[in-house]
PDB file of C-alpha atoms in Angstrom:
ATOM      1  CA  UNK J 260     133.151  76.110  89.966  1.00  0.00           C
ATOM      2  CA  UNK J 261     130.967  74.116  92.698  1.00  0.00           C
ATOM      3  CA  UNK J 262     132.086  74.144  95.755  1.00  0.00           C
ATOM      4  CA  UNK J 263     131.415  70.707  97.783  1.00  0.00           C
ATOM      5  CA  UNK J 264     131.353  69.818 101.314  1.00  0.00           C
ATOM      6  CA  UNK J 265     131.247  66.418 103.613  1.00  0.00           C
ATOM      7  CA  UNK J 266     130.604  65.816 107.276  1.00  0.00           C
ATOM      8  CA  UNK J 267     132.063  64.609 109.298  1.00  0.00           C
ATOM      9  CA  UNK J 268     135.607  65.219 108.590  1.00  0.00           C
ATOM     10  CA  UNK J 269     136.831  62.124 110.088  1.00  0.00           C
ATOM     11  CA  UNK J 270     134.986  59.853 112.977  1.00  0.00           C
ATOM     12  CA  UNK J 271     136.301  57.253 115.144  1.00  0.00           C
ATOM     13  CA  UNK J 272     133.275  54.375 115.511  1.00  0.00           C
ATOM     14  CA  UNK J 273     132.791  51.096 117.062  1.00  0.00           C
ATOM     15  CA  UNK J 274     132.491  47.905 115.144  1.00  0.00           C
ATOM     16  CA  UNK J 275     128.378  47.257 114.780  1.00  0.00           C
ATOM     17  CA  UNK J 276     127.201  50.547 114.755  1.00  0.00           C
ATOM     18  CA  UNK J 277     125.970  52.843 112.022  1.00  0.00           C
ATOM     19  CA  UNK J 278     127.571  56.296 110.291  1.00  0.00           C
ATOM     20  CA  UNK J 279     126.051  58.736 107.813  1.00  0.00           C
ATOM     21  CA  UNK J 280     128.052  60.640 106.053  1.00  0.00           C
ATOM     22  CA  UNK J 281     126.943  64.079 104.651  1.00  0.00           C
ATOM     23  CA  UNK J 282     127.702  65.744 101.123  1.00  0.00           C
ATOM     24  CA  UNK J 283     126.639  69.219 100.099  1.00  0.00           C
ATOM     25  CA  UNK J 284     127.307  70.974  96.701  1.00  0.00           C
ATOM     26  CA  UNK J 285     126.666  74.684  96.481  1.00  0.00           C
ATOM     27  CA  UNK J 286     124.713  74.462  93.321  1.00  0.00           C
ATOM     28  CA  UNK J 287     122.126  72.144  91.869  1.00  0.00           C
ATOM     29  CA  UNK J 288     123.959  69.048  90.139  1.00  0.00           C
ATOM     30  CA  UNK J 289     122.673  65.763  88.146  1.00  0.00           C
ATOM     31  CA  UNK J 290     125.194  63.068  89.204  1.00  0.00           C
ATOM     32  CA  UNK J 291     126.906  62.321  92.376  1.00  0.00           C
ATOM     33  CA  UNK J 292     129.199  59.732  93.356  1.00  0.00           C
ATOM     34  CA  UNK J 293     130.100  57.924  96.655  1.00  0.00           C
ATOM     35  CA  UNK J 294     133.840  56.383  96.621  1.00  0.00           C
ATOM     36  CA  UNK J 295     135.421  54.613  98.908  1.00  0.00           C
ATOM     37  CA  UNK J 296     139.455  54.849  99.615  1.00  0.00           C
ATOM     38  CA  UNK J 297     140.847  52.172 101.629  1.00  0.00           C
ATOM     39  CA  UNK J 298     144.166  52.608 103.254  1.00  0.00           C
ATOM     40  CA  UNK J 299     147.340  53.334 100.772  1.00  0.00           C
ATOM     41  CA  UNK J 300     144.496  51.880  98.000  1.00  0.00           C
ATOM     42  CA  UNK J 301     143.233  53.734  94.960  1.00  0.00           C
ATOM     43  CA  UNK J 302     139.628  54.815  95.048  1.00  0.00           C
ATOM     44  CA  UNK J 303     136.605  52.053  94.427  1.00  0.00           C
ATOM     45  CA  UNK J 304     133.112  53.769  92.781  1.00  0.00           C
ATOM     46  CA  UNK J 305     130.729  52.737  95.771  1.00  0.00           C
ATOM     47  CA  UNK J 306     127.623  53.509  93.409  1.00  0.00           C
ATOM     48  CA  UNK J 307     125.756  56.897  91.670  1.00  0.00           C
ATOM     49  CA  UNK J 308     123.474  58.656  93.846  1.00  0.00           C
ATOM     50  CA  UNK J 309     120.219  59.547  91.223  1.00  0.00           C
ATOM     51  CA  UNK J 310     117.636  62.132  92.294  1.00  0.00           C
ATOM     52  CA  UNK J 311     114.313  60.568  92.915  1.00  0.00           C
ATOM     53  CA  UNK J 312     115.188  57.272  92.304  1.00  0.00           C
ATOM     54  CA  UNK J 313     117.079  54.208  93.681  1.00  0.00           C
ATOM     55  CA  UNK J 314     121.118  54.734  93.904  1.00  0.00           C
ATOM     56  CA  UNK J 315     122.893  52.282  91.525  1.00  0.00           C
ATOM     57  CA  UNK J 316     125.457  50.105  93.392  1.00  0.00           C
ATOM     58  CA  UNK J 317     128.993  48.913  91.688  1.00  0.00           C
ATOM     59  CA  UNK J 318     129.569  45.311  91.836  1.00  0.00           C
ATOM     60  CA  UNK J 319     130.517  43.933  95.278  1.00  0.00           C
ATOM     61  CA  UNK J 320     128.420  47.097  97.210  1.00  0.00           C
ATOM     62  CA  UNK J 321     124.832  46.600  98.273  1.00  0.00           C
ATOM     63  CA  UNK J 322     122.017  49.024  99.449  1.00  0.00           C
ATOM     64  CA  UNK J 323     121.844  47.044 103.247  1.00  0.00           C
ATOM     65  CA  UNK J 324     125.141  48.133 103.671  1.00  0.00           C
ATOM     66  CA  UNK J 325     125.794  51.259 102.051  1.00  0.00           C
ATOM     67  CA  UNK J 326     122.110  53.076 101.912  1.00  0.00           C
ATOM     68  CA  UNK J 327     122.779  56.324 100.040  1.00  0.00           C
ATOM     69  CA  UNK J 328     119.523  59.140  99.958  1.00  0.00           C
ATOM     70  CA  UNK J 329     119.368  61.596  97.148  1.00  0.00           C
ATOM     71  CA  UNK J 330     116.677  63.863  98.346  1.00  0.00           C
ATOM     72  CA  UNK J 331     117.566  67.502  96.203  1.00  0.00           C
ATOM     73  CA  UNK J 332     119.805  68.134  93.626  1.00  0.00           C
ATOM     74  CA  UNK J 333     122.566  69.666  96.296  1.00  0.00           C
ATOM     75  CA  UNK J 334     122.394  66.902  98.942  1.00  0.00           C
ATOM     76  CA  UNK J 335     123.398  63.010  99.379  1.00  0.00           C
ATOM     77  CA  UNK J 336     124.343  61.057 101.900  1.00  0.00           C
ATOM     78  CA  UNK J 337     125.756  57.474 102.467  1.00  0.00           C
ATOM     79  CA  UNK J 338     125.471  55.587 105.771  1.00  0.00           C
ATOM     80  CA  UNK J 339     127.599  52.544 106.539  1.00  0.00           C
ATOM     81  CA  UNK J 340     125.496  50.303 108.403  1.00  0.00           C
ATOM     82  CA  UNK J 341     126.618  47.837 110.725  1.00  0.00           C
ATOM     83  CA  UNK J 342     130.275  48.518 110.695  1.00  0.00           C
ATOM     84  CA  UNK J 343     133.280  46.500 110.846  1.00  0.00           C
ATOM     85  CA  UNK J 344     137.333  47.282 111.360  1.00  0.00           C
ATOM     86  CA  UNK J 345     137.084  46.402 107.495  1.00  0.00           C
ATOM     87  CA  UNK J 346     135.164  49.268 106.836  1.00  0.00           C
ATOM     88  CA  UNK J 347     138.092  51.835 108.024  1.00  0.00           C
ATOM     89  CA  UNK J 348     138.213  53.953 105.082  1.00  0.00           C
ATOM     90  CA  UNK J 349     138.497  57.183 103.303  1.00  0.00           C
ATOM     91  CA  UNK J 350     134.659  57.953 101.650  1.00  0.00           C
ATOM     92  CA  UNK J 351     134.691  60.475  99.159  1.00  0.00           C
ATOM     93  CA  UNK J 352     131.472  62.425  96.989  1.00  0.00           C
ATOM     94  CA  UNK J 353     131.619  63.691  93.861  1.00  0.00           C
ATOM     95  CA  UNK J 354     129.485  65.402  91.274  1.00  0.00           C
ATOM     96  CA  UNK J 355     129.660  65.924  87.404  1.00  0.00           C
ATOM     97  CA  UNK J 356     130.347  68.844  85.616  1.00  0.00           C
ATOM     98  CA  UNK J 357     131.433  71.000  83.209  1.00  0.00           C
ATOM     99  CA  UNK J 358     131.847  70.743  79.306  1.00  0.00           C
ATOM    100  CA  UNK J 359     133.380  67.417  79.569  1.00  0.00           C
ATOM    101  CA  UNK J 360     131.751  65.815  82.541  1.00  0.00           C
ATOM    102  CA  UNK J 361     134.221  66.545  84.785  1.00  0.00           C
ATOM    103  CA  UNK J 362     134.390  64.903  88.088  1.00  0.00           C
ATOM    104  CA  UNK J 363     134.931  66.988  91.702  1.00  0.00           C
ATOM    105  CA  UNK J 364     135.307  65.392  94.281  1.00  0.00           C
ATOM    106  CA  UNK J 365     134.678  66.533  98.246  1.00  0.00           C
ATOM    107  CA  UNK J 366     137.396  66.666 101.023  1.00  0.00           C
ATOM    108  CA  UNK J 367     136.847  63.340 101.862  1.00  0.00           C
ATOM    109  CA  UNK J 368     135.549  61.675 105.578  1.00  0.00           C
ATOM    110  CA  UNK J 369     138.071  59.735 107.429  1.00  0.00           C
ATOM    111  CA  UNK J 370     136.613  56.578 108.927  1.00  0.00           C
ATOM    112  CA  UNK J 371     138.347  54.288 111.757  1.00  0.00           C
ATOM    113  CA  UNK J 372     135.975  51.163 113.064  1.00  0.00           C
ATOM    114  CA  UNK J 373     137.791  50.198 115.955  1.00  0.00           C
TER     115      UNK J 373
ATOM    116  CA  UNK C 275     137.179  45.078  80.653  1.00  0.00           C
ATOM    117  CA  UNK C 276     138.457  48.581  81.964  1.00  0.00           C
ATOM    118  CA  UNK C 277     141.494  48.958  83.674  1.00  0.00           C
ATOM    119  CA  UNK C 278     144.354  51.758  84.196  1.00  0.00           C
ATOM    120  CA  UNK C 279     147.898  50.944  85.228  1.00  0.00           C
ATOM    121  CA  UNK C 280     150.388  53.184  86.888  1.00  0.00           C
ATOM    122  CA  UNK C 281     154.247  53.017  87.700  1.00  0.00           C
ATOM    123  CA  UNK C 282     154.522  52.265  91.004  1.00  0.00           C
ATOM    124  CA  UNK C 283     155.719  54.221  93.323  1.00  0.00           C
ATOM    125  CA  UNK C 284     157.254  55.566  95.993  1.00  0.00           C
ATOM    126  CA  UNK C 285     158.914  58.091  93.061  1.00  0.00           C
ATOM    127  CA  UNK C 286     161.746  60.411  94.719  1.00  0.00           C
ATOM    128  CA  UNK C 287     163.114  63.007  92.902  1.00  0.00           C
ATOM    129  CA  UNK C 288     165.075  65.806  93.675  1.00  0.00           C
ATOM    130  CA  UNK C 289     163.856  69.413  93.099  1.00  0.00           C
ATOM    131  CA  UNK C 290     164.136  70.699  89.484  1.00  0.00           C
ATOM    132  CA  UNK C 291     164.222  67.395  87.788  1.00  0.00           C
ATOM    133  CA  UNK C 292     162.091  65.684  85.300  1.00  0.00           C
ATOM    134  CA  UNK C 293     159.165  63.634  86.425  1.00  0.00           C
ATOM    135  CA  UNK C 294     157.215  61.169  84.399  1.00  0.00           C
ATOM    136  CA  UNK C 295     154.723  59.210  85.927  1.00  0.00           C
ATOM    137  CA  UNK C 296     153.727  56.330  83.616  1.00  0.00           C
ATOM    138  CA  UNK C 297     149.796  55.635  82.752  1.00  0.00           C
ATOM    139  CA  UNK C 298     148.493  53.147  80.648  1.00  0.00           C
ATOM    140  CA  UNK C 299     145.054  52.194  80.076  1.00  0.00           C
ATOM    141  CA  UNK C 300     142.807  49.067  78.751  1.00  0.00           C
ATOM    142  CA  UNK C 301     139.370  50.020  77.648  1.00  0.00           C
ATOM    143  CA  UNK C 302     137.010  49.410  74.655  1.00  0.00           C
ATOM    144  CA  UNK C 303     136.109  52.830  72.681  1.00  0.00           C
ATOM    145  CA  UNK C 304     137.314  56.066  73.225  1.00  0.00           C
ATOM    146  CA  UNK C 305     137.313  56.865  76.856  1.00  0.00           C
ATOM    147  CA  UNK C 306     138.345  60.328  78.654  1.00  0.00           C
ATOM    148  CA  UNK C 307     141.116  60.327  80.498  1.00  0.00           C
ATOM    149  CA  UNK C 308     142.385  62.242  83.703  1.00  0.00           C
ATOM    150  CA  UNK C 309     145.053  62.976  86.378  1.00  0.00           C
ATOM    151  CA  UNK C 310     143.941  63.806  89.719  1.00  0.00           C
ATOM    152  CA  UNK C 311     146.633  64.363  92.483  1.00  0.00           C
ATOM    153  CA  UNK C 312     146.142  64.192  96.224  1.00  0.00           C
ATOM    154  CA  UNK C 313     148.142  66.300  98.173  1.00  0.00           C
ATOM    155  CA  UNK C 314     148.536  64.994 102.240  1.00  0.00           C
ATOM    156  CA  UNK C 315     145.681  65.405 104.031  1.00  0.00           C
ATOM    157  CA  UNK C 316     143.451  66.689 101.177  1.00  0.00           C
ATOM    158  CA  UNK C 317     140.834  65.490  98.956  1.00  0.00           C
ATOM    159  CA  UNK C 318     141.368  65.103  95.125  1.00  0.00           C
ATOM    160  CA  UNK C 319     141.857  67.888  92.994  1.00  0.00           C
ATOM    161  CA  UNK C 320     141.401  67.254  89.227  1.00  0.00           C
ATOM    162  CA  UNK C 321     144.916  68.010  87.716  1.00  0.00           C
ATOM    163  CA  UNK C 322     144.159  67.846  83.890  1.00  0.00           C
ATOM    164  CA  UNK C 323     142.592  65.816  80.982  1.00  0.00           C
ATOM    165  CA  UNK C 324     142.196  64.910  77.696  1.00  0.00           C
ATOM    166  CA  UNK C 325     138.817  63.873  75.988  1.00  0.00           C
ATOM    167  CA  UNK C 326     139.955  62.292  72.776  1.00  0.00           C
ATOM    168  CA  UNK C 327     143.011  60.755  70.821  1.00  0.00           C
ATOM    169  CA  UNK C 328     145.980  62.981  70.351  1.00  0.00           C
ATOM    170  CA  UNK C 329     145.246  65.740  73.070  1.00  0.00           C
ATOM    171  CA  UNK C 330     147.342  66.961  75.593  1.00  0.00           C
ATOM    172  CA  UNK C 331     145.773  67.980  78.862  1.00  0.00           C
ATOM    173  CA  UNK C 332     148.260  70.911  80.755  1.00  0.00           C
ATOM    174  CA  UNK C 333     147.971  72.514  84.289  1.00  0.00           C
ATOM    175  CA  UNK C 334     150.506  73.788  87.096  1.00  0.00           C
ATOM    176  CA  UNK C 335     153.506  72.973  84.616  1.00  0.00           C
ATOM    177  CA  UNK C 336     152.175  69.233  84.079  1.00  0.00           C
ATOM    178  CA  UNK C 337     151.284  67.528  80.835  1.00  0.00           C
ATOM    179  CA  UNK C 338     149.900  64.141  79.193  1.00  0.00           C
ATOM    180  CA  UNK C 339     149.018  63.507  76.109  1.00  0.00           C
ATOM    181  CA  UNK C 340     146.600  60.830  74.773  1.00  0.00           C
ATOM    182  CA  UNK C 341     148.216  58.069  73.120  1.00  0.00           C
ATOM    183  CA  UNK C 342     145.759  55.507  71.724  1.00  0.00           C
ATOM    184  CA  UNK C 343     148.113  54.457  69.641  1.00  0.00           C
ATOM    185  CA  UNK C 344     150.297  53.223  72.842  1.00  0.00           C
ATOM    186  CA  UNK C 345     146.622  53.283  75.214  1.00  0.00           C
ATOM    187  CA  UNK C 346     149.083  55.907  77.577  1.00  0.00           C
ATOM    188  CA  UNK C 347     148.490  58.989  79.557  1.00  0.00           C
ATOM    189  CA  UNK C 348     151.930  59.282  81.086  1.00  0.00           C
ATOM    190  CA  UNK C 349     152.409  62.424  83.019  1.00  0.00           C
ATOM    191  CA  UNK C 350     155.010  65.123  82.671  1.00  0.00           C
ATOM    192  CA  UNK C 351     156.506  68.438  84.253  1.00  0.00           C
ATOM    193  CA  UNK C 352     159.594  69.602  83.608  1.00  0.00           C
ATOM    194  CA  UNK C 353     161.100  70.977  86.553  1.00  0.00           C
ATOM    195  CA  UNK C 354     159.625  69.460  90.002  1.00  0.00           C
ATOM    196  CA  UNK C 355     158.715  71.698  93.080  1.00  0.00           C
ATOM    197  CA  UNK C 356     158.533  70.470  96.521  1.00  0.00           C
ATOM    198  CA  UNK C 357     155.265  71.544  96.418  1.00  0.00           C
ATOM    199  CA  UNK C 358     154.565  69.057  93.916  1.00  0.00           C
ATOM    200  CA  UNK C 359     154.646  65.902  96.777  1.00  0.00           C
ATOM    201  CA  UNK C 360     151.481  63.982  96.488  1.00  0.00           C
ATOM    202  CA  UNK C 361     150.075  61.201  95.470  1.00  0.00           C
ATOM    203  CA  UNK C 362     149.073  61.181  91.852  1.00  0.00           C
ATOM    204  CA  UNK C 363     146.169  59.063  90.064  1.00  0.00           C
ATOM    205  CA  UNK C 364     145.491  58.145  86.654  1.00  0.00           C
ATOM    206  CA  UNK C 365     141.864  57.931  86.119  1.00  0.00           C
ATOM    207  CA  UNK C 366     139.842  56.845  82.718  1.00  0.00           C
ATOM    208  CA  UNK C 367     135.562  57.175  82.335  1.00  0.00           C
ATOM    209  CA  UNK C 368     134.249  55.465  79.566  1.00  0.00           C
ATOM    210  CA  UNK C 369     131.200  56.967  79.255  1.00  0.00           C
ATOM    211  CA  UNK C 370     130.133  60.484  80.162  1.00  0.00           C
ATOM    212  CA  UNK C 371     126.602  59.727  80.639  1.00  0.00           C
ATOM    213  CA  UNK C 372     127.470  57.420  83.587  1.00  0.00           C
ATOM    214  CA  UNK C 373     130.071  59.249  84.944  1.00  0.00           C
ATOM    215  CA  UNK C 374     131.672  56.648  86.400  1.00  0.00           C
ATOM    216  CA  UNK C 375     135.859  56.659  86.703  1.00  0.00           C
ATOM    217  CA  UNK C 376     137.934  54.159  86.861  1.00  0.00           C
ATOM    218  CA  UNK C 377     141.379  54.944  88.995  1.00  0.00           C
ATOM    219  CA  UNK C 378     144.715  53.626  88.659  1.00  0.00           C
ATOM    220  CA  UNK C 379     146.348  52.599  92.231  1.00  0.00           C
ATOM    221  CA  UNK C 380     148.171  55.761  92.964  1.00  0.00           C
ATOM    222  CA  UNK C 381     151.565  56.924  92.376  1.00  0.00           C
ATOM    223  CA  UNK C 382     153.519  58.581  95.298  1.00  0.00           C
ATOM    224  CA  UNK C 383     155.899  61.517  94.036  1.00  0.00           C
ATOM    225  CA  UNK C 384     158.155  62.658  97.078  1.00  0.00           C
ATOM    226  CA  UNK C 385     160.217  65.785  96.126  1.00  0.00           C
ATOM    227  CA  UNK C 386     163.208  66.828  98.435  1.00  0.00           C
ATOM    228  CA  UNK C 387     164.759  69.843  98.355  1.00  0.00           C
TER     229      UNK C 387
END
């Protein structure tokens, strides 16, 4: 199967700046998916990252704060813009595959807005 | 509209018993349903599923089976490893072509030796 990658690992930012967050899949895939994982919380869809088009955002997530680029079919990111100790979080990709749509998801990247 | 429930946790068990973890779901139609499990410090690993009514989804010694009749997905292993400490989610998608899941909060399975 795919194997998929994030960076960075984990950061430590301060509150009002920006982070971009990296995903990689070693082969060319249709769907991915930006989650977010708060602390001891289950995970929250964050929106689907489309090739060549807009990302569509899950209620209560907008594009000013969570811009996500889709520019191949191996490559998305998601930058959390103007960040705030409420953003301290566990953001997670995935991608689709498989017979039955399966969902894989990346290692995860460890945010902390102090 | 869509929901999953699990047993809360934390879930302590001593090795070699029986673990269920509970699932049950609310959705229209006939959704897909999965287990993922999150060991410390590590992403989500898909742990089994089951696509339509009556399955049963296996892997590592774990099963569910998909009870519409009941709307459950409770999970299942015989005989519990240490190993097997993590925190387990029940997720359901409704529809493939959006691929979007829908997770339960969690369930924390501590196994002591």
């Amino acid at each position: 199967s795919a194997v998929i990658s994030q960076k960075p690992s984990r950061d430590i930012c301060q509150r009002g700046t920006s982070l971009t967050i990296q995903c990689q899949v070693d082969s060319q895939v249709t769907m991915m998916f930006w989650y977010r994982q708060q602390p001891g919380q289950s995970l929250t869809l964050i929106a689907t990252a489309n090739q060549g088009s807009e990302a569509t955002y899950e209620s209560g997530f907008v594009i000013d704060k969570f811009p996500i680029s889709r520019p191949n079919l191996t490559f998305s990111t998601l930058t959390v813009s103007n960040m705030s100790p409420e953003d301290s979080s566990i953001y997670l990709c995935s991608f689709m595959s498989g017979r039955h749509n399966e969902q894989f998801f990346g290692p995860g990247t460890r945010l902390t807005v102090l | 509209g869509n929901s999953v429930t699990q047993m809360e946790g934390p879930v302590t068990l001593s090795e070699e018993a029986f673990l269920t973890i509970n699932c049950t779901y609310t959705a229209t139609g006939y959704p897909s349903l999965f287990w993922y499990v999150q060991y410390p410090g590590e992403g989500l690993q898909l742990l089994l599923k089951a696509t339509k009514a009556d399955d049963k989804g296996s892997n590592k010694g774990f099963e569910a089976t998909y009870r519409k009749e009941t709307t459950s997905f409770h999970l299942e292993k015989g005989s519990v490893q240490v190993s097997d400490s993590a925190v387990y989610f029940c997720a359901l998608q409704r529809s493939s072509n959006t691929g979007k899941l829908i997770f339960g909060q969690g369930t924390t399975l501590q196994v002591k030796p």
